[in-house]
XYZ file of N, CA and C in Angstrom:
387
model
N 0.817 -1.261 -0.008
C -0.025 -0.010 -0.009
C 0.887 1.262 0.000
N 0.379 2.307 -0.549
C 1.083 3.522 -0.577
C 0.643 4.383 0.623
N 1.450 5.399 0.814
C 1.130 6.286 1.923
C -0.027 7.178 1.590
N -0.933 7.292 2.512
C -2.121 8.155 2.358
C -2.087 9.331 3.279
N -2.672 10.412 2.863
C -2.863 11.574 3.715
C -4.392 11.764 3.881
N -4.846 11.633 5.144
C -6.225 11.722 5.450
C -6.459 12.960 6.281
N -7.320 13.803 5.896
C -7.669 15.066 6.654
C -9.098 14.891 7.168
N -9.286 14.970 8.533
C -10.575 14.791 9.152
C -10.928 16.116 9.812
N -12.189 16.465 9.756
C -12.765 17.648 10.445
C -13.343 17.056 11.771
N -12.783 17.532 12.833
C -13.244 17.060 14.255
C -13.596 18.194 15.050
N -14.439 17.928 16.066
C -14.831 19.004 16.974
C -14.090 18.751 18.279
N -12.901 19.267 18.326
C -12.077 19.190 19.574
C -12.191 20.551 20.257
N -12.781 20.521 21.476
C -13.052 21.831 22.044
C -12.107 22.063 23.306
N -11.350 21.101 23.762
C -10.332 21.385 24.736
C -9.178 20.446 24.652
N -8.173 20.604 25.461
C -6.906 19.787 25.368
C -7.142 18.367 25.839
N -8.095 18.178 26.728
C -8.345 16.828 27.219
C -8.816 15.930 26.038
N -9.817 16.438 25.344
C -10.338 15.660 24.127
C -9.237 15.500 23.127
N -8.432 16.522 22.905
C -7.346 16.464 21.939
C -6.383 15.299 22.332
N -6.071 15.179 23.586
C -5.135 14.173 24.030
C -5.803 12.784 23.764
N -7.046 12.691 24.115
C -7.771 11.349 23.918
C -7.768 10.967 22.413
N -7.987 12.065 21.579
C -8.044 11.764 20.107
C -6.648 11.305 19.631
N -5.666 12.066 20.025
C -4.318 11.654 19.602
C -3.897 10.225 20.059
N -4.308 9.829 21.260
C -4.006 8.550 21.759
C -4.795 7.445 20.985
N -6.064 7.752 20.714
C -6.939 6.831 20.026
C -6.411 6.552 18.572
N -6.104 7.651 17.890
C -5.713 7.570 16.503
C -4.277 7.022 16.321
N -3.419 7.260 17.277
C -2.047 6.845 17.115
C -1.936 5.328 17.306
N -2.959 4.692 17.971
C -2.816 3.283 18.117
C -3.311 2.408 16.916
N -3.847 3.129 15.876
C -4.253 2.448 14.701
C -3.088 1.898 13.879
N -3.293 0.822 13.237
C -2.252 0.196 12.453
C -1.886 1.034 11.219
N -0.646 1.334 10.953
C -0.205 2.021 9.846
C -0.092 3.561 9.950
N -0.370 4.117 11.120
C -0.280 5.525 11.213
C 1.236 5.959 11.373
N 1.636 6.839 10.570
C 3.007 7.333 10.611
C 3.094 8.610 11.435
N 2.207 9.525 11.155
C 2.187 10.828 11.830
C 0.823 11.354 12.020
N 0.585 12.102 13.099
C -0.706 12.697 13.418
C -0.428 14.196 13.763
N -1.232 15.036 13.159
C -1.099 16.472 13.540
C -2.550 17.013 13.689
N -2.659 17.906 14.687
C -3.943 18.520 14.990
C -3.818 20.094 14.850
N -4.795 20.632 14.146
C -4.970 22.101 14.046
C -6.206 22.458 14.771
N -6.020 23.036 16.023
C -7.113 23.348 16.908
C -7.967 24.579 16.395
N -7.289 25.487 15.650
C -8.013 26.623 15.077
C -8.966 26.288 14.061
N -8.531 25.447 13.077
C -9.389 25.022 11.976
C -10.131 23.725 12.265
N -9.836 23.102 13.481
C -10.419 21.854 13.822
C -10.246 20.784 12.822
N -8.939 20.527 12.492
C -8.611 19.535 11.499
C -7.578 18.564 12.094
N -7.739 17.326 11.770
C -6.768 16.272 12.176
C -6.262 15.650 10.911
N -4.952 15.696 10.786
C -4.200 15.154 9.629
C -3.441 13.869 9.966
N -3.721 12.779 9.239
C -3.060 11.546 9.385
C -2.303 11.184 8.185
N -1.074 10.722 8.412
C -0.229 10.245 7.305
C 0.145 8.830 7.598
N 0.006 7.909 6.585
C 0.403 6.531 6.769
C -0.437 5.551 5.985
N -0.194 4.304 6.124
C -0.990 3.285 5.417
C -2.221 2.984 6.316
N -3.180 3.845 6.266
C -4.326 3.684 7.140
C -5.683 3.596 6.320
N -6.699 3.085 6.894
C -7.973 2.973 6.331
C -8.808 4.216 6.923
N -9.248 5.148 6.095
C -9.963 6.335 6.639
C -11.222 5.983 7.318
N -11.903 4.901 6.904
C -13.153 4.524 7.612
C -12.895 4.072 9.008
N -11.737 3.327 9.194
C -11.464 2.889 10.564
C -11.094 4.019 11.447
N -10.387 5.004 10.861
C -9.980 6.199 11.656
C -11.177 7.022 12.054
N -12.134 7.173 11.170
C -13.327 7.902 11.427
C -14.182 7.134 12.511
N -14.264 5.886 12.357
C -15.022 5.069 13.330
C -14.452 5.168 14.733
N -13.097 5.201 14.802
C -12.446 5.385 16.130
C -12.652 6.718 16.693
N -12.637 7.779 15.827
C -12.826 9.132 16.316
C -14.275 9.494 16.699
N -15.199 8.872 16.048
C -16.679 9.125 16.322
C -16.996 8.743 17.695
N -16.237 7.875 18.337
C -16.524 7.475 19.748
C -16.185 8.614 20.716
N -15.312 9.550 20.201
C -14.915 10.708 21.047
C -15.618 11.952 20.691
N -15.815 12.267 19.423
C -16.411 13.503 19.029
C -16.980 13.427 17.603
N -17.649 14.395 17.133
C -18.167 14.497 15.780
C -17.046 14.546 14.794
N -17.066 13.687 13.774
C -15.961 13.612 12.739
C -16.492 13.454 11.362
N -15.775 14.139 10.438
C -16.134 14.075 8.984
C -14.772 13.869 8.230
N -14.871 13.151 7.073
C -13.686 13.018 6.235
C -13.707 14.259 5.262
N -12.580 15.018 5.294
C -12.512 16.220 4.342
C -11.821 15.715 3.082
N -10.670 15.037 3.168
C -9.934 14.595 1.942
C -9.118 13.358 2.304
N -8.965 12.586 1.276
C -8.071 11.412 1.240
C -7.279 11.434 0.017
N -5.974 11.284 0.101
C -5.164 11.301 -1.070
C -3.745 10.837 -0.771
N -2.965 10.729 -1.793
C -1.531 10.220 -1.562
C -0.760 11.336 -0.803
N 0.185 10.894 0.055
C 0.988 11.786 0.765
C 2.118 12.188 -0.123
N 2.594 13.435 0.061
C 3.639 13.880 -0.768
C 4.992 13.373 -0.150
N 5.651 12.659 -1.021
C 6.894 12.073 -0.572
C 8.040 12.978 -0.909
N 8.899 13.259 0.025
C 10.075 14.095 -0.272
C 11.182 13.226 -0.802
N 11.868 13.709 -1.806
C 12.910 12.948 -2.382
C 14.217 13.177 -1.579
N 14.788 12.109 -1.022
C 15.918 12.231 -0.196
C 17.057 11.477 -0.839
N 18.218 11.581 -0.261
C 19.316 10.815 -0.727
C 19.142 9.311 -0.391
N 19.291 8.366 -1.327
C 19.005 7.003 -1.012
C 19.859 6.371 0.128
N 21.083 6.887 0.202
C 21.974 6.377 1.279
C 21.427 6.627 2.645
N 20.852 7.833 2.895
C 20.348 8.133 4.166
C 19.080 7.321 4.493
N 18.276 7.071 3.553
C 17.053 6.215 3.644
C 17.404 4.824 4.043
N 18.489 4.356 3.388
C 18.872 2.883 3.722
C 19.444 2.854 5.061
N 20.187 3.821 5.507
C 20.732 3.799 6.889
C 19.636 3.840 7.845
N 18.639 4.657 7.678
C 17.492 4.832 8.595
C 16.740 3.534 8.636
N 16.498 2.873 7.489
C 15.732 1.673 7.504
C 16.501 0.569 8.236
N 17.828 0.467 8.062
C 18.598 -0.493 8.741
C 18.547 -0.256 10.264
N 18.636 0.959 10.686
C 18.530 1.266 12.115
C 17.187 0.874 12.681
N 16.163 1.162 11.907
C 14.784 0.762 12.356
C 14.658 -0.715 12.460
N 15.172 -1.466 11.494
C 15.102 -2.930 11.591
C 15.821 -3.439 12.802
N 16.974 -2.823 13.129
C 17.743 -3.386 14.243
C 16.985 -3.018 15.538
N 16.378 -1.786 15.633
C 15.629 -1.389 16.805
C 14.334 -2.204 16.983
N 13.702 -2.579 15.872
C 12.499 -3.397 16.004
C 12.839 -4.776 16.470
N 13.967 -5.325 16.122
C 14.387 -6.602 16.648
C 14.541 -6.636 18.151
N 15.134 -5.437 18.678
C 15.352 -5.285 20.131
C 13.966 -5.271 20.814
N 13.075 -4.548 20.253
C 11.726 -4.358 20.855
C 11.033 -5.738 20.857
N 11.145 -6.549 19.864
C 10.479 -7.784 19.827
C 11.041 -8.653 20.900
N 12.385 -8.682 21.090
C 13.081 -9.478 22.162
C 12.523 -9.097 23.453
N 12.389 -7.789 23.718
C 11.927 -7.299 25.009
C 10.489 -7.693 25.278
N 9.688 -7.611 24.257
C 8.244 -7.964 24.378
C 8.157 -9.536 24.680
N 8.957 -10.334 24.036
C 8.970 -11.812 24.298
C 9.344 -12.008 25.820
N 10.427 -11.385 26.185
C 10.860 -11.520 27.556
C 9.773 -11.139 28.603
N 9.085 -10.067 28.288
C 8.045 -9.588 29.211
C 6.904 -10.604 29.277
N 6.444 -11.139 28.105
C 5.330 -12.034 28.185
C 5.722 -13.417 28.761
N 6.978 -13.783 28.600
C 7.435 -15.084 29.095
C 7.511 -15.108 30.629
N 7.801 -13.859 31.212
C 8.013 -13.866 32.663
C 6.737 -13.380 33.384
N 5.665 -13.287 32.770
C 4.373 -12.901 33.453
C 3.941 -14.057 34.325
N 3.491 -13.691 35.541
C 2.962 -14.702 36.449
C 1.583 -15.085 35.933
N 1.372 -16.318 35.851
C 0.055 -16.794 35.430
C -0.701 -17.344 36.605
N -2.009 -17.118 36.602
C -2.862 -17.532 37.650
C -3.056 -19.113 37.524
N -2.922 -19.851 38.636
C -3.075 -21.257 38.547
C -4.519 -21.651 38.164
N -4.703 -22.746 37.519
C -6.090 -23.084 37.097
C -6.926 -23.374 38.361
N -8.174 -23.095 38.242
C -9.171 -23.216 39.330
C -9.712 -24.722 39.237
N -9.390 -25.425 40.313
C -9.945 -26.842 40.375
C -11.124 -26.866 41.243
N -12.074 -27.699 40.912
C -13.320 -27.827 41.737
C -13.738 -29.304 41.694
N -14.381 -29.640 42.716
C -14.809 -31.053 42.823
C -16.339 -31.032 43.020
N -17.025 -31.841 42.298
C -18.470 -31.891 42.522
C -18.825 -33.225 43.039
N -19.793 -33.324 43.939
C -20.236 -34.502 44.463
C -21.548 -34.967 43.772
N -21.608 -36.074 43.310
C -22.807 -36.582 42.591
C -23.298 -37.801 43.346
N -24.452 -37.597 43.952
C -25.002 -38.740 44.699
C -25.993 -39.545 43.788
N -26.043 -40.748 44.103
C -26.889 -41.587 43.253
C -28.406 -41.287 43.565
N -28.663 -41.026 44.827
C -30.049 -40.682 45.127
C -29.977 -39.361 45.961
N -30.320 -38.226 45.485
C -30.153 -37.026 46.254
C -31.154 -36.965 47.471
N -32.252 -37.670 47.370
C -33.295 -37.700 48.436
C -33.066 -38.811 49.383
N -31.918 -39.458 49.353
C -31.696 -40.666 50.191
C -31.461 -40.304 51.702
N -31.357 -41.301 52.477
C -31.182 -41.114 53.877
C -29.745 -40.659 54.215
N -29.617 -39.795 55.170
C -28.296 -39.231 55.571
C -27.537 -40.325 56.352
N -28.213 -41.108 57.138
C -27.593 -42.057 57.996
C -26.886 -43.238 57.162
N -27.495 -43.646 56.143
C -27.065 -44.775 55.369
C -25.774 -44.421 54.698
């Protein structure tokens, strides 16, 4: 997929809602960058994202409309710098994966809950017998 630029019109009326919106949108898969313009009430997303998912996530917080969806403008950089950055990111992502594996491996698990049920042949039977 190519990089998309999605511009949403949102009704963010204070900093608290802005923080919630930034947190909700940044957790979506494929989001590269998020910017908010409080004066014009616009939220700009760049990355490999689905605009419908982004709007669905934002509508839980405030009123949201899609203003535009289009390809992101890619700046032409020197290929050597891009390759160096990609190699650094690949190395860093490997470290993060190792840390996550160690974290999940060392989590304390709750022991299974065992229970015993008594089944009598005759529930109305004599207690003495």
